[in-house]
Amino acid sequence: KRPNRDVPIGIVASLIICTVLYIAVVAVLTGMVPYTAISVNAGVSDAFKHAGLPWAEAIIAAAGVAGITSVLLVMMLSGPRVFLAMARDGMVPPSFFAAVHPKFRTPWKSTILVGVFVAFMAGLLPIDALLHLTNIGTLLAFVIVCTAVLIMRKKHPEAERPFRAPLFPFVPIMGILCCLLLMFSLPVDNWWRLLVWLLIGFVIYFAYSRKHSVMARVNAQGK
């Protein structure tokens, strides 16, 4: 009913609930199986297997596949919406990425593109490389967001803020440090993949986005 209030509450509450459940599951696992014997690939189902409950192992494995599938679908659906917002800002070609289906009212072209791209990457690249690249990319995005909070509070204190980061500047600074700590714990090869990915983004930005952005047009009109 009130997105400005309800969405942040839902996000924070979900994070707290998931964190508590995650810790509780880990506590149960280390009670069932010594932590040195827990399987890295399927810890929960493997723990029930060691406990002599193969029927529970099958149920948990099926639930894990269903959960991963739902997460993948949600992530793939969010991508086209990000491209839609970028297209409206002029950062990517709006003729393709801002095209909304007349019946379903969804960005159908970018949805198909994201689906094909994800299928291509998942089918050809090693799963470990994909996992590490996804992790470091997400962590870098969090670092950028936390840094943007610090910059916006300093340069644009008058900007409208439907949701304010609490305990400023402690929260954004700790967010940056924690994300960087996790990023530096990833393999060196993953950093090279990130640099290549960033290079592709910079090429797109300087070749197209910078010239066609809404802000660039507004600044040009102002001059």
Short mmCIF file of C-alpha atoms in Angstrom, two decimals, residues 25-220:
data_model
loop_
_atom_site.label_atom_id
_atom_site.label_comp_id
_atom_site.label_asym_id
_atom_site.label_seq_id
_atom_site.Cartn_x
_atom_site.Cartn_y
_atom_site.Cartn_z
CA VAL A 25 20.24 -24.63 9.74
CA VAL A 26 24.02 -24.48 10.11
CA ALA A 27 23.68 -25.09 13.85
CA VAL A 28 21.55 -28.18 13.18
CA LEU A 29 23.97 -29.46 10.53
CA THR A 30 27.00 -29.18 12.80
CA GLY A 31 24.99 -31.11 15.40
CA MET A 32 24.24 -33.89 12.93
CA VAL A 33 27.62 -34.13 11.19
CA PRO A 34 31.11 -32.87 12.16
CA TYR A 35 31.74 -29.63 10.29
CA THR A 36 34.82 -31.13 8.61
CA ALA A 37 32.63 -33.84 7.05
CA ILE A 38 29.87 -31.56 5.70
CA SER A 39 29.63 -31.72 1.92
CA VAL A 40 30.43 -28.46 0.16
CA ASN A 41 28.11 -29.14 -2.78
CA ALA A 42 25.00 -30.43 -0.93
CA GLY A 43 25.52 -29.96 2.79
CA VAL A 44 21.95 -30.36 4.04
CA SER A 45 20.93 -33.41 2.01
CA ASP A 46 24.31 -35.07 2.63
CA ALA A 47 23.91 -34.56 6.38
CA PHE A 48 20.55 -36.38 6.36
CA LYS A 49 22.15 -39.15 4.31
CA HIS A 50 24.81 -39.62 7.00
CA ALA A 51 22.07 -39.61 9.62
CA GLY A 52 20.40 -42.60 7.92
CA LEU A 53 17.43 -40.69 6.51
CA PRO A 54 17.64 -41.18 2.74
CA TRP A 55 13.97 -40.23 2.24
CA ALA A 56 14.66 -36.80 3.77
CA GLU A 57 17.73 -36.45 1.56
CA ALA A 58 15.59 -36.86 -1.59
CA ILE A 59 13.02 -34.31 -0.40
CA ILE A 60 15.68 -31.75 0.53
CA ALA A 61 17.51 -32.22 -2.78
CA ALA A 62 14.27 -31.69 -4.73
CA ALA A 63 13.46 -28.60 -2.64
CA GLY A 64 16.96 -27.26 -3.27
CA VAL A 65 16.55 -27.59 -7.03
CA ALA A 66 13.14 -25.87 -6.85
CA GLY A 67 14.58 -23.07 -4.73
CA ILE A 68 17.54 -22.48 -7.05
CA THR A 69 15.20 -22.47 -10.06
CA SER A 70 12.95 -19.82 -8.48
CA VAL A 71 15.96 -17.65 -7.62
CA LEU A 72 17.28 -17.92 -11.18
CA LEU A 73 13.90 -16.93 -12.61
CA VAL A 74 13.65 -13.92 -10.29
CA MET A 75 17.17 -12.79 -11.18
CA MET A 76 16.49 -13.23 -14.89
CA LEU A 77 13.26 -11.25 -14.62
CA SER A 78 15.00 -8.39 -12.82
CA GLY A 79 17.60 -8.02 -15.57
CA PRO A 80 15.19 -6.84 -18.30
CA ARG A 81 13.68 -4.33 -15.84
CA VAL A 82 17.13 -2.91 -15.16
CA PHE A 83 17.71 -2.60 -18.91
CA LEU A 84 14.29 -0.94 -19.25
CA ALA A 85 15.22 1.71 -16.67
CA MET A 86 18.60 2.23 -18.35
CA ALA A 87 16.91 2.57 -21.75
CA ARG A 88 14.58 5.24 -20.39
CA ASP A 89 17.66 7.10 -19.16
CA GLY A 90 19.23 6.76 -22.62
CA MET A 91 22.05 4.51 -21.45
CA VAL A 92 21.17 1.66 -23.85
CA PRO A 93 19.19 1.75 -27.13
CA PRO A 94 15.52 2.30 -26.20
CA SER A 95 14.24 0.86 -29.48
CA PHE A 96 15.23 -2.59 -28.22
CA PHE A 97 15.55 -2.50 -24.44
CA ALA A 98 12.54 -0.21 -23.81
CA ALA A 99 10.23 -2.15 -26.14
CA VAL A 100 7.17 -3.22 -24.11
CA HIS A 101 4.92 -6.00 -25.37
CA PRO A 102 1.47 -4.58 -26.28
CA LYS A 103 -0.39 -7.44 -24.60
CA PHE A 104 1.75 -8.58 -21.68
CA ARG A 105 3.18 -5.12 -20.88
CA THR A 106 6.67 -6.53 -20.27
CA PRO A 107 10.05 -5.72 -21.86
CA TRP A 108 9.87 -8.80 -24.05
CA LYS A 109 12.88 -8.23 -26.30
CA SER A 110 15.37 -7.80 -23.46
CA THR A 111 13.74 -10.72 -21.60
CA ILE A 112 14.47 -13.02 -24.55
CA LEU A 113 18.00 -11.61 -24.84
CA VAL A 114 18.74 -12.19 -21.15
CA GLY A 115 17.35 -15.73 -21.33
CA VAL A 116 19.47 -16.62 -24.35
CA PHE A 117 22.56 -15.04 -22.80
CA VAL A 118 22.11 -16.90 -19.48
CA ALA A 119 21.52 -20.21 -21.28
CA PHE A 120 24.60 -19.65 -23.43
CA MET A 121 26.84 -18.83 -20.45
CA ALA A 122 25.49 -21.70 -18.34
CA GLY A 123 25.92 -24.17 -21.18
CA LEU A 124 29.50 -23.30 -22.13
CA LEU A 125 31.31 -21.98 -19.06
CA PRO A 126 32.42 -23.89 -15.92
CA ILE A 127 29.94 -23.54 -13.07
CA ASP A 128 32.64 -22.39 -10.61
CA ALA A 129 33.69 -19.54 -12.92
CA LEU A 130 30.06 -18.44 -13.29
CA LEU A 131 29.47 -18.54 -9.54
CA HIS A 132 32.57 -16.50 -8.78
CA LEU A 133 31.82 -13.97 -11.52
CA THR A 134 28.25 -13.56 -10.25
CA ASN A 135 29.48 -13.12 -6.68
CA ILE A 136 32.15 -10.54 -7.46
CA GLY A 137 29.80 -8.64 -9.78
CA THR A 138 27.08 -8.46 -7.13
CA LEU A 139 29.56 -7.41 -4.45
CA LEU A 140 30.96 -4.68 -6.71
CA ALA A 141 27.42 -3.40 -7.29
CA PHE A 142 26.91 -3.19 -3.51
CA VAL A 143 30.21 -1.29 -3.14
CA ILE A 144 29.07 1.19 -5.79
CA VAL A 145 25.68 1.66 -4.13
CA CYS A 146 27.23 2.25 -0.70
CA THR A 147 29.71 4.69 -2.21
CA ALA A 148 26.87 6.49 -3.99
CA VAL A 149 25.10 6.94 -0.65
CA LEU A 150 28.17 8.69 0.75
CA ILE A 151 28.52 10.91 -2.32
CA MET A 152 24.82 11.78 -2.56
CA ARG A 153 24.58 12.76 1.10
CA LYS A 154 27.56 15.09 0.62
CA LYS A 155 26.81 16.63 -2.80
CA HIS A 156 23.00 16.50 -2.89
CA PRO A 157 21.67 16.67 0.67
CA GLU A 158 18.43 18.22 -0.63
CA ALA A 159 17.52 15.24 -2.83
CA GLU A 160 14.26 13.45 -2.04
CA ARG A 161 14.91 10.23 -0.12
CA PRO A 162 11.95 7.87 0.26
CA PHE A 163 14.22 5.57 2.29
CA ARG A 164 17.26 6.79 4.16
CA ALA A 165 20.22 4.56 5.07
CA PRO A 166 20.30 4.36 8.89
CA LEU A 167 23.34 5.15 11.05
CA PHE A 168 25.03 7.21 8.35
CA PRO A 169 27.96 7.04 7.59
CA PHE A 170 28.60 3.84 9.58
CA VAL A 171 26.31 1.58 7.50
CA PRO A 172 27.58 2.52 4.01
CA ILE A 173 31.24 2.48 5.14
CA MET A 174 30.83 -0.96 6.74
CA GLY A 175 28.97 -2.11 3.63
CA ILE A 176 31.93 -1.09 1.46
CA LEU A 177 34.50 -2.73 3.76
CA CYS A 178 32.55 -6.00 4.14
CA CYS A 179 31.94 -6.32 0.41
CA LEU A 180 35.58 -5.58 -0.40
CA LEU A 181 36.65 -8.18 2.16
CA LEU A 182 34.50 -10.80 0.43
CA MET A 183 35.72 -9.69 -3.00
CA PHE A 184 39.39 -10.05 -2.02
CA SER A 185 38.66 -13.56 -0.73
CA LEU A 186 37.76 -14.68 -4.27
CA PRO A 187 40.34 -16.22 -6.65
CA VAL A 188 42.67 -13.98 -8.65
CA ASP A 189 41.32 -15.32 -11.96
CA ASN A 190 37.94 -13.95 -11.02
CA TRP A 191 39.36 -10.44 -10.78
CA TRP A 192 40.61 -10.71 -14.37
CA ARG A 193 37.13 -11.75 -15.48
CA LEU A 194 35.70 -8.77 -13.62
CA LEU A 195 38.15 -6.39 -15.32
CA VAL A 196 37.19 -7.76 -18.74
CA TRP A 197 33.50 -7.39 -17.87
CA LEU A 198 34.07 -3.81 -16.70
CA LEU A 199 36.03 -3.05 -19.88
CA ILE A 200 33.05 -4.19 -21.97
CA GLY A 201 30.81 -1.92 -19.90
CA PHE A 202 33.13 1.06 -20.33
CA VAL A 203 33.21 0.52 -24.10
CA ILE A 204 29.40 0.55 -24.21
CA TYR A 205 29.26 3.62 -21.97
CA PHE A 206 31.75 5.76 -23.84
CA ALA A 207 30.64 4.57 -27.29
CA TYR A 208 26.90 5.03 -26.78
CA SER A 209 25.58 5.79 -23.29
CA ARG A 210 27.47 8.98 -22.57
CA LYS A 211 26.28 10.64 -25.78
CA HIS A 212 22.67 9.47 -25.68
CA SER A 213 21.89 9.75 -21.96
CA VAL A 214 19.05 11.94 -20.77
CA MET A 215 21.45 13.92 -18.58
CA ALA A 216 23.71 14.62 -21.55
CA ARG A 217 20.76 15.99 -23.54
CA VAL A 218 19.60 18.14 -20.63
CA ASN A 219 23.10 19.55 -20.15
CA ALA A 220 23.39 20.24 -23.88
#
